[in-house]
Coordinates of C-alpha atoms and ligand atoms in Angstrom, one line a residue:
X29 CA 82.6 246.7 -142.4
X30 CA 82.3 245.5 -138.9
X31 CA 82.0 241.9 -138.5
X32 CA 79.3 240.8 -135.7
X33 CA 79.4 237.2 -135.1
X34 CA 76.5 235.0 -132.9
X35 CA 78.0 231.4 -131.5
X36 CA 76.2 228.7 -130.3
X37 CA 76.0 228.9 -126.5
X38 CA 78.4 226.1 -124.8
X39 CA 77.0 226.8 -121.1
X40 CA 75.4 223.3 -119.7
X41 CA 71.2 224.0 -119.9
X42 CA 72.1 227.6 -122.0
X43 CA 68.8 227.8 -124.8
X44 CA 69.1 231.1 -125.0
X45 CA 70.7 232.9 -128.3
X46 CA 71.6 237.0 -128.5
X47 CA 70.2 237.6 -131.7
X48 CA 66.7 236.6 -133.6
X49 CA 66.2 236.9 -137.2
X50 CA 64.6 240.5 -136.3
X51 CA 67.8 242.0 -134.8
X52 CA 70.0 240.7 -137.4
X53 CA 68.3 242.4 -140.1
X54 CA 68.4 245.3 -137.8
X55 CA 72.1 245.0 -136.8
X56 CA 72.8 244.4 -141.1
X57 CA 70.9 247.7 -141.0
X58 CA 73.2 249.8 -138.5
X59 CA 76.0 248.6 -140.9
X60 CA 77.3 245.4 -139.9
X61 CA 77.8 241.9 -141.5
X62 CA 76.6 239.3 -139.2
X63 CA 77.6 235.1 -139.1
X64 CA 75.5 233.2 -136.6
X65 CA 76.9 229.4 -136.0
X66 CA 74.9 226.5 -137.7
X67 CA 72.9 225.7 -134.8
X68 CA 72.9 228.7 -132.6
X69 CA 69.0 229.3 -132.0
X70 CA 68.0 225.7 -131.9
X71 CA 67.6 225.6 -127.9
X72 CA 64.9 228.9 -128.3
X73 CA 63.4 226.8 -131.6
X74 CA 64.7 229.4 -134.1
X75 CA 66.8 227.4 -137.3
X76 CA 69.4 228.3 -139.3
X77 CA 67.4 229.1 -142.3
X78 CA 65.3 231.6 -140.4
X79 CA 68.4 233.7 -139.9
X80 CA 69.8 233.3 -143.5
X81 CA 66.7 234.5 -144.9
X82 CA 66.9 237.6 -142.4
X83 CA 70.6 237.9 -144.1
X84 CA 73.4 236.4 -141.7
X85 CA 75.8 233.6 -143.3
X86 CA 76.2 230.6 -141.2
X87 CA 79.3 229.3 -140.0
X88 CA 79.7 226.0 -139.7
X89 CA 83.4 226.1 -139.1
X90 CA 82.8 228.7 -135.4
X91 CA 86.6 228.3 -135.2
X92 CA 87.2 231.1 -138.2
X93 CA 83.9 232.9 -136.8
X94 CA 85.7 233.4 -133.7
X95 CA 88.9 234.9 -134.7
X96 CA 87.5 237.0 -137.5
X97 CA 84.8 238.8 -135.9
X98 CA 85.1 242.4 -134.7
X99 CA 82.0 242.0 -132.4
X100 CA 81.2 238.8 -130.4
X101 CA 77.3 238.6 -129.5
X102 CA 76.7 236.2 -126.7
X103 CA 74.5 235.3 -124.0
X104 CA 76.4 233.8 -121.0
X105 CA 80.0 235.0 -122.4
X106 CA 83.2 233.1 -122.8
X107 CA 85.3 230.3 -121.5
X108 CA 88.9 231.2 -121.7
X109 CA 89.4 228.7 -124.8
X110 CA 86.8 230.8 -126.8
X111 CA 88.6 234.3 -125.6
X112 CA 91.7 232.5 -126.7
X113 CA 90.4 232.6 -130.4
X114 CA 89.5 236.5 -130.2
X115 CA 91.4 238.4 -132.5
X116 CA 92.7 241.3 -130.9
X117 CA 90.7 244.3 -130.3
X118 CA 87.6 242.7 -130.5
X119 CA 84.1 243.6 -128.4
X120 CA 82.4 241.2 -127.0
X121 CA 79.2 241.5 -125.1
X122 CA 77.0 239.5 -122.9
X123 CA 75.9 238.4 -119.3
X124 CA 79.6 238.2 -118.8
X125 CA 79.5 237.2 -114.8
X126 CA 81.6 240.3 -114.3
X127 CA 81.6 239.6 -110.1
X128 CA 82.8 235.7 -110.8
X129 CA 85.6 235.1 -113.2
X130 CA 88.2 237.6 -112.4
X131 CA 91.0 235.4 -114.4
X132 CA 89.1 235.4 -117.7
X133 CA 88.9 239.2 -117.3
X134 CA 92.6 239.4 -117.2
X135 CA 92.7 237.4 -120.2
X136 CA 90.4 239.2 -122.5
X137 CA 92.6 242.8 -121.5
X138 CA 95.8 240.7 -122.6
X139 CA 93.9 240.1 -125.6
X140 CA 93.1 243.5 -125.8
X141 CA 89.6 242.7 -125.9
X142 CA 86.9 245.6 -124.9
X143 CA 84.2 243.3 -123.0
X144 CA 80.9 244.8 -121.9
X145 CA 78.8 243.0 -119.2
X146 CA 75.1 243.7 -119.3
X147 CA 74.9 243.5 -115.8
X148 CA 76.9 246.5 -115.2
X149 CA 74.3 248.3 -117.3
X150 CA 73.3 251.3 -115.4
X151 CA 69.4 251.4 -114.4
X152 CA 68.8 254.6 -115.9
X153 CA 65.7 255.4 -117.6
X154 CA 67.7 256.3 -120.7
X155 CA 69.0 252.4 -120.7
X156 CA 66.0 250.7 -119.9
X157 CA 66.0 249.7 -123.3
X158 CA 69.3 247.7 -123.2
X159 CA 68.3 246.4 -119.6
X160 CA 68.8 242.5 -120.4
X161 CA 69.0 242.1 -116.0
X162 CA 65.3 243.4 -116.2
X163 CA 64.1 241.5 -119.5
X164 CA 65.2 238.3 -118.0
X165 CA 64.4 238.2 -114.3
X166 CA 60.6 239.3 -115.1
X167 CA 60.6 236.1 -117.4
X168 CA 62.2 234.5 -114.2
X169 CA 59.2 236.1 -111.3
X170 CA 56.7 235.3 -114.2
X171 CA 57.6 231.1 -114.3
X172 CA 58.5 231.1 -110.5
X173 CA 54.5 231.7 -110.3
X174 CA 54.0 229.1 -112.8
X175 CA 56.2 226.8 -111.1
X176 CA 54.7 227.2 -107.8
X177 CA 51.2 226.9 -109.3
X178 CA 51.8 223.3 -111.0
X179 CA 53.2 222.3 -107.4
X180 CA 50.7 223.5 -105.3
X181 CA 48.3 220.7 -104.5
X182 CA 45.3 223.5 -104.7
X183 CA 43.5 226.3 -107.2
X184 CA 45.1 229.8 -107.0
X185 CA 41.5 231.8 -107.4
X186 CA 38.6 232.0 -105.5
X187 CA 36.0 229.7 -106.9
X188 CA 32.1 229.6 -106.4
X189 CA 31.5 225.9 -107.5
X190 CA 28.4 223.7 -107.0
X191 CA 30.4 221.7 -104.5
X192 CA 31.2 224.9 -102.5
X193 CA 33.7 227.8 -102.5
X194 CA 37.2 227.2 -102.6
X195 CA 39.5 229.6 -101.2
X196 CA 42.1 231.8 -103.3
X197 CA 45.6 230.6 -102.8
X198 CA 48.1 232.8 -100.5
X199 CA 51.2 233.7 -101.6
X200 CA 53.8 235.9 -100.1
X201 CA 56.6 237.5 -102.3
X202 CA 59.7 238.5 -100.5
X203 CA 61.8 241.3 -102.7
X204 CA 59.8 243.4 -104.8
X205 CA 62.4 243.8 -107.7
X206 CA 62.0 243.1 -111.1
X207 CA 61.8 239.8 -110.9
X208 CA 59.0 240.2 -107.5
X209 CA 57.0 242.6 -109.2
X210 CA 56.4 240.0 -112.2
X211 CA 55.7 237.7 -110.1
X212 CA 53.2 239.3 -108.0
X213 CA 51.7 240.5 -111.1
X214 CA 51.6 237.1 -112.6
X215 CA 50.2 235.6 -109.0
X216 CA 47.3 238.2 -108.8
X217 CA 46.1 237.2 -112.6
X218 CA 45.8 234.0 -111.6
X219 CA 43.5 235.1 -108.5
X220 CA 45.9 234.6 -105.6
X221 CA 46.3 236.9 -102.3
X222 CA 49.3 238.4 -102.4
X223 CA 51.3 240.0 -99.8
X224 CA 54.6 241.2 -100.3
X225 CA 58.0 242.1 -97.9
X226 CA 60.8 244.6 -99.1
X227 CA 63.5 247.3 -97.5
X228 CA 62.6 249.8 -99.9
X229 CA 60.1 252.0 -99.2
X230 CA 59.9 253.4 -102.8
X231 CA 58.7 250.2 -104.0
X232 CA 55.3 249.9 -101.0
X233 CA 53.1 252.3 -104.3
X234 CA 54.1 249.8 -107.0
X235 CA 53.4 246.2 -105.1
X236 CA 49.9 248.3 -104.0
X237 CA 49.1 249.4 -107.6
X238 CA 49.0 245.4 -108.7
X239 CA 47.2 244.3 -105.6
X240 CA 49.4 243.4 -103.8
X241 CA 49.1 243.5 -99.8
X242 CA 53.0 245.3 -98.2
X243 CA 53.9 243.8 -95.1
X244 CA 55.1 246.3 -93.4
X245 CA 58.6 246.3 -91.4
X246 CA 60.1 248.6 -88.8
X247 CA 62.6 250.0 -91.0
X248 CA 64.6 252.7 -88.8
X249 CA 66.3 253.6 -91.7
X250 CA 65.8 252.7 -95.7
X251 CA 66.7 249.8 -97.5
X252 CA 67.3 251.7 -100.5
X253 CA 70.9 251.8 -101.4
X254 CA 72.9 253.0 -104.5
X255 CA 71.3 253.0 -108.3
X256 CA 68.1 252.0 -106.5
X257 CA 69.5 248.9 -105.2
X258 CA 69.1 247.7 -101.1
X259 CA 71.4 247.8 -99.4
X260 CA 72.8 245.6 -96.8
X261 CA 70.3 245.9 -93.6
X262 CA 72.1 244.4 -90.1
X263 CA 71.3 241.1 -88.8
X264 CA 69.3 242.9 -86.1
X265 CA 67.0 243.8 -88.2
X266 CA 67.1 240.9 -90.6
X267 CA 65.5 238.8 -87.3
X268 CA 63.2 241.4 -86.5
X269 CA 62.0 240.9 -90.3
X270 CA 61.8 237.0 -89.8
X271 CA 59.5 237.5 -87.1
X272 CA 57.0 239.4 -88.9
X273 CA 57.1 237.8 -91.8
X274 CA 56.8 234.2 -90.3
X275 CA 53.2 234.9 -89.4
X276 CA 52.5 235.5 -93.0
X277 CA 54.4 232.6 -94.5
X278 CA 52.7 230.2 -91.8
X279 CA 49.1 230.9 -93.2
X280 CA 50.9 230.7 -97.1
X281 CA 50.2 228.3 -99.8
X282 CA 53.3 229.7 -101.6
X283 CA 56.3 232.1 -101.0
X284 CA 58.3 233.3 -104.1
X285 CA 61.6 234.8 -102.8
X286 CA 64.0 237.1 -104.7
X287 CA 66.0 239.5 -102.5
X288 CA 69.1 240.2 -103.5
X289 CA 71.9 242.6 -102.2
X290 CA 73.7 243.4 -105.6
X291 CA 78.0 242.1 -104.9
X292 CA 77.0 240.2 -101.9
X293 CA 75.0 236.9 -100.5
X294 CA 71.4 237.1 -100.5
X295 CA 69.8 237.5 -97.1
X296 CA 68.6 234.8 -95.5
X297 CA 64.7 235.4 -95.3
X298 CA 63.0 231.8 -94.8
X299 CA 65.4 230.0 -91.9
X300 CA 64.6 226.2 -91.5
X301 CA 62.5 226.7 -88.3
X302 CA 60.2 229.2 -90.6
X303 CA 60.0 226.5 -92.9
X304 CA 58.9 223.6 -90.7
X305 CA 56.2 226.1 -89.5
X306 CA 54.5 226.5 -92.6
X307 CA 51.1 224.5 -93.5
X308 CA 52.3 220.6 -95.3
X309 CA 51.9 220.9 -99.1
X310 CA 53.2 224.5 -99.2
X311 CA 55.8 225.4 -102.3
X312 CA 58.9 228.0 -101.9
X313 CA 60.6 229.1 -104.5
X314 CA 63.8 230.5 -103.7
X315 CA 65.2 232.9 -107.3
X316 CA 67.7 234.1 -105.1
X317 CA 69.4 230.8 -105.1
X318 CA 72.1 231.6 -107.2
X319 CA 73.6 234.1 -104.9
X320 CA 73.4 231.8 -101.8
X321 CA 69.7 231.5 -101.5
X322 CA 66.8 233.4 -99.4
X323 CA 65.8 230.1 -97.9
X324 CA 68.1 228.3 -95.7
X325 CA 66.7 225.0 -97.2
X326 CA 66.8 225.9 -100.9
X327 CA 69.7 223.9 -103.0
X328 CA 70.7 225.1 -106.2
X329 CA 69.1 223.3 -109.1
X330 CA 67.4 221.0 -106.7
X331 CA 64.2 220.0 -105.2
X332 CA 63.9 219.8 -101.4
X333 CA 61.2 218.2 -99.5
X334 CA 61.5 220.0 -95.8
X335 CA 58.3 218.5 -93.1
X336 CA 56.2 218.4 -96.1
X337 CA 57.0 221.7 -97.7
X338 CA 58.5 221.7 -101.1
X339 CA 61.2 223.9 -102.0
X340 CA 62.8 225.1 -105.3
X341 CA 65.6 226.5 -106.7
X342 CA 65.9 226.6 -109.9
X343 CA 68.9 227.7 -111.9
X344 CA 67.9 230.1 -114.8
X345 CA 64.7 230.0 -115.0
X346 CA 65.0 232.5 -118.2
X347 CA 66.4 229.7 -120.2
X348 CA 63.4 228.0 -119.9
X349 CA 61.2 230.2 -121.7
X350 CA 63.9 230.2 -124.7
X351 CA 61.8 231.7 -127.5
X352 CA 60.6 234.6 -125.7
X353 CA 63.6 235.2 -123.5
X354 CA 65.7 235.1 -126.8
X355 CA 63.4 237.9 -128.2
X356 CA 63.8 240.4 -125.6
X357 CA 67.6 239.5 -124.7
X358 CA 68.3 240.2 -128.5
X359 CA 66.7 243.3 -128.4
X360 CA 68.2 244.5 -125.5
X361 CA 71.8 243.6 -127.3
X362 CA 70.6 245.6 -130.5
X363 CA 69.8 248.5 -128.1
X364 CA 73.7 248.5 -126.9
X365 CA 75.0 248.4 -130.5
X366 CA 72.8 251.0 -131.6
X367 CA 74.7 253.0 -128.7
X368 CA 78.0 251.4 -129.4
X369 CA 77.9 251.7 -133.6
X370 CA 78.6 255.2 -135.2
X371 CA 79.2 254.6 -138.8
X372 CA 80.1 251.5 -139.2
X373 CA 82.4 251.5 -135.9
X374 CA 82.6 250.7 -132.5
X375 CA 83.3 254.0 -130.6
X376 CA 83.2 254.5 -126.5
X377 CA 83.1 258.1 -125.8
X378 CA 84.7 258.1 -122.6
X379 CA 81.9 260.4 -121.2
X380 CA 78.9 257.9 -121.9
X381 CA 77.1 257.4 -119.0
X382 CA 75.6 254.2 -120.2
X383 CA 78.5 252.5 -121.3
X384 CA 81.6 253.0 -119.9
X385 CA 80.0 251.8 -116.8
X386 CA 79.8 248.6 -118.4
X387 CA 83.1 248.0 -119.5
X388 CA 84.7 245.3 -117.6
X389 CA 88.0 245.0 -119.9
X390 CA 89.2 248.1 -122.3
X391 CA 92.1 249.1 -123.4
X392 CA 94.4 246.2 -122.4
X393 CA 93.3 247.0 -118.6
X394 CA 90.3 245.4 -116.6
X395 CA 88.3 248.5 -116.3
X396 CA 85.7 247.0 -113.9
X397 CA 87.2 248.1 -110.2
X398 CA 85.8 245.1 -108.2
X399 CA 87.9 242.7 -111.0
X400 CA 90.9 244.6 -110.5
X401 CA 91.1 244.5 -106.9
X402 CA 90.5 240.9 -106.9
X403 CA 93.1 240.5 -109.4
X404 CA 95.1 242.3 -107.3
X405 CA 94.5 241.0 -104.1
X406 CA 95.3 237.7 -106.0
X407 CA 98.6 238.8 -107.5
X408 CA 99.6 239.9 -103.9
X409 CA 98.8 236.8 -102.1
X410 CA 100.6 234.3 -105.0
X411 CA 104.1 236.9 -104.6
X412 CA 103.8 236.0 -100.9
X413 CA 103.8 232.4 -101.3
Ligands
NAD24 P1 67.5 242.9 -107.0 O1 67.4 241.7 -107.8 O2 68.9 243.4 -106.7 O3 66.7 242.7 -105.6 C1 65.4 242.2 -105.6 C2 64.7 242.9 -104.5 O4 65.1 242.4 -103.2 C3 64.8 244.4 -104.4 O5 63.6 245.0 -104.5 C4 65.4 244.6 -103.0 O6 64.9 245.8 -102.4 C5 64.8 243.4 -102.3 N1 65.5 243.1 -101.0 C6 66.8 243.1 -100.6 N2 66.9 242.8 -99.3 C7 65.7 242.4 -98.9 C8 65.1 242.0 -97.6 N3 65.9 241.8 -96.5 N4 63.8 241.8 -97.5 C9 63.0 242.0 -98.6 N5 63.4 242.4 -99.8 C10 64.7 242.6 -99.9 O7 66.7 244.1 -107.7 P2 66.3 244.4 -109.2 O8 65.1 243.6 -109.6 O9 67.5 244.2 -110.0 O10 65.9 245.9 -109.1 C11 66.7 246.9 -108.4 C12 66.1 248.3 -108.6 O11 66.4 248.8 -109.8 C13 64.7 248.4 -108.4 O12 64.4 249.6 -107.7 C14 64.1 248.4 -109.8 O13 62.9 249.0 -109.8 C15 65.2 249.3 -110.4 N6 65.3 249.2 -111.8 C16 65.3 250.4 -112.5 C17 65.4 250.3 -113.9 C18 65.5 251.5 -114.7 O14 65.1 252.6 -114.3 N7 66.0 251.4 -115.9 C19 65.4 249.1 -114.5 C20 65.4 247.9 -113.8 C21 65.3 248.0 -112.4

């Protein structure tokens, strides 16, 4: 019997857990025995004895977990003391960072560990299912909103009130991703105008069909890049965008940014002379911060307060809706095992589309081509020294 084991996530401000008391009934289902460590759900409020009663055992010695379990279930992955206590062979999955840490990627393949990183998960239709990228940055457009709102020193909808009307909030969305869509979405319920700036063309129907207003750009050629991605647009253009765009953000109560160019920097959308031209009291929120930030301003896990404009950027903001961002994240790990389990075992045909394109260490090799070369590149560099 397979052995799935769920540890207690050790990343600073990590609530999140990969499985709920619903998937581990569901994983004890496909076959597998499952331990979860004493402790592992408290951040998203779930305790141990909700996930005895759905049938796991609790470990509260996590060092045997670790080095007995066939299948490691985790959120944000593992330092390279935790992938030292792997026993060989093992899978682990997770938001494993597969574009940051090249070294613990050549550590799992000495282990001969097969690690699959959710966010080499295909966007397919057919793996929508598993997408935890998706589940997690609509939770992340959704509280940017939320965020935003609680700053903003005014309503978002249009009121009729005794003492007059009161004008609906404006609020410009740069990137129309998962992420922007939410919180466009989210914006609009709340009664806000909402316009809304992205390269792809494909995405002008969908920010329309939620109200949104497109700004629109003088794209010579498409954003859209490859697996429905942007791509990289030149910095000719990138200015060209700034200037259209700055007439919006100068009349906006609020701009949510989340553009992102997947393996690279995010694009610099909000430059500091765009920020000191919008209205005093104004709110950014910057989800692209992680990669480098859309707003020149915009410090990671900070709050910035630019000419009287306040700017966020908050580091992941999924964790902070725990409880729900747990539910779907778990889900989306079921939906990989029930791809990955046949019979009681883990098997990777080698012609899946889904997963073999998230395999970032297999077979005693770092499958994941960007790793490698870094690896490489690194090897190379240290024999020339
Ligand atoms: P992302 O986080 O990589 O980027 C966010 C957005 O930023 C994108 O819409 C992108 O076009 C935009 N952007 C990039 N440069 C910009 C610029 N200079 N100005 C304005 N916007 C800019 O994107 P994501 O949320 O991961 O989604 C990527 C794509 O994958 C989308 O088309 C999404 O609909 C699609 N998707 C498909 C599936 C599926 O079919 N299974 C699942 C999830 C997402």
């Amino acid at each position: 019997m397979l052995h799935a084991f769920v540890p207690r996530e050790t990343t600073a401000g990590e609530s999140r857990v990969a499985a709920t008391p619903e998937t581990v009934e569901k994983l004890i289902g496909l076959g597998l025995s499952v331990t979860v460590e004493a402790g592992a759900g408290a951040g998203a409020h779930i305790d141990d004895e909700a996930f005895t009663a759905s049938g796991a055992t609790l470990a509260s010695d996590a060092s045997t977990a670790w080095s007995e379990a066939d299948l490691v279930l985790t959120v944000r992955g593992v330092d390279d003391q935790q992938a030292h206590r792997l026993k060989q062979g093992t899978t682990l999955i997770g938001l494993l960072s597969p574009s940051e840490g090249a070294q613990t990627a050549a550590l799992l393949a000495q282990r001969q560990v097969t690690s699959l990183a959710l966010e080499l998960l295909p966007r397919v239709t057919r793996a929508q299912s598993m997408d935890a990228l998706s589940s997690q940055a609509s939770i992340a457009g959704y509280k940017a909103v939320l965020l935003a709102a609680g700053r903003l020193a005014k309503y978002f909808p249009l009121l009729m009130t005794a003492a007059g009307t009161v004008k609906p909030a404006r609020v410009v969305v740069m990137g129309a991703g998962v992420a922007g869509l939410q919180a466009i979405a989210t914006a609009k319920r709340l009664g806000a105008v909402v316009e809304v700036s992205d390269i792809r063309p494909a995405v002008e129907e969908e920010v329309k069909s939620l109200g949104g207003r497109f700004i629109e750009l003088p794209m010579v050629e498409s954003g859209e890049g490859k697996g429905g991605y942007a791509k990289q647009m030149g910095e000719d253009f990138l200015v060209r965008q700034r200037e259209i765009v700055q007439e919006h953000l100068a009349a906006a109560d609020v701009a949510i940014t989340t553009a992102q160019i997947p393996g690279r920097k995010a694009p610099t959308l909000i430059t500091r002379e765009m920020v000191e031209s919008m209205r005093r009291g104004a709110v950014i929120v910057d989800l692209a911060v992680e990669q480098g930030g859309n707003c020149e301003l915009s410090q990671l896990g900070e709050e910035v307060l630019h000419q009287g404009v306040v700017i966020l950027g908050p580091e992941n903001l999924a964790a902070t809706m725990s409880e729900d961002a747990s539910n779907l994240y778990a889900r989306n790990i079921l939906a990989v095992l029930r791809e990955l389990v046949e019979e009681g075992k883990i098997e990777i045909d080698p012609d899946n589309d889904v997963l073999v394109p998230m395999l970032w260490t297999h077979g005693g090799e770092v499958t994941h081509g960007p790793t490698a070369e870094k690896l490489a590149a690194a090897g190379a560099a240290a024999q020339g020294d």
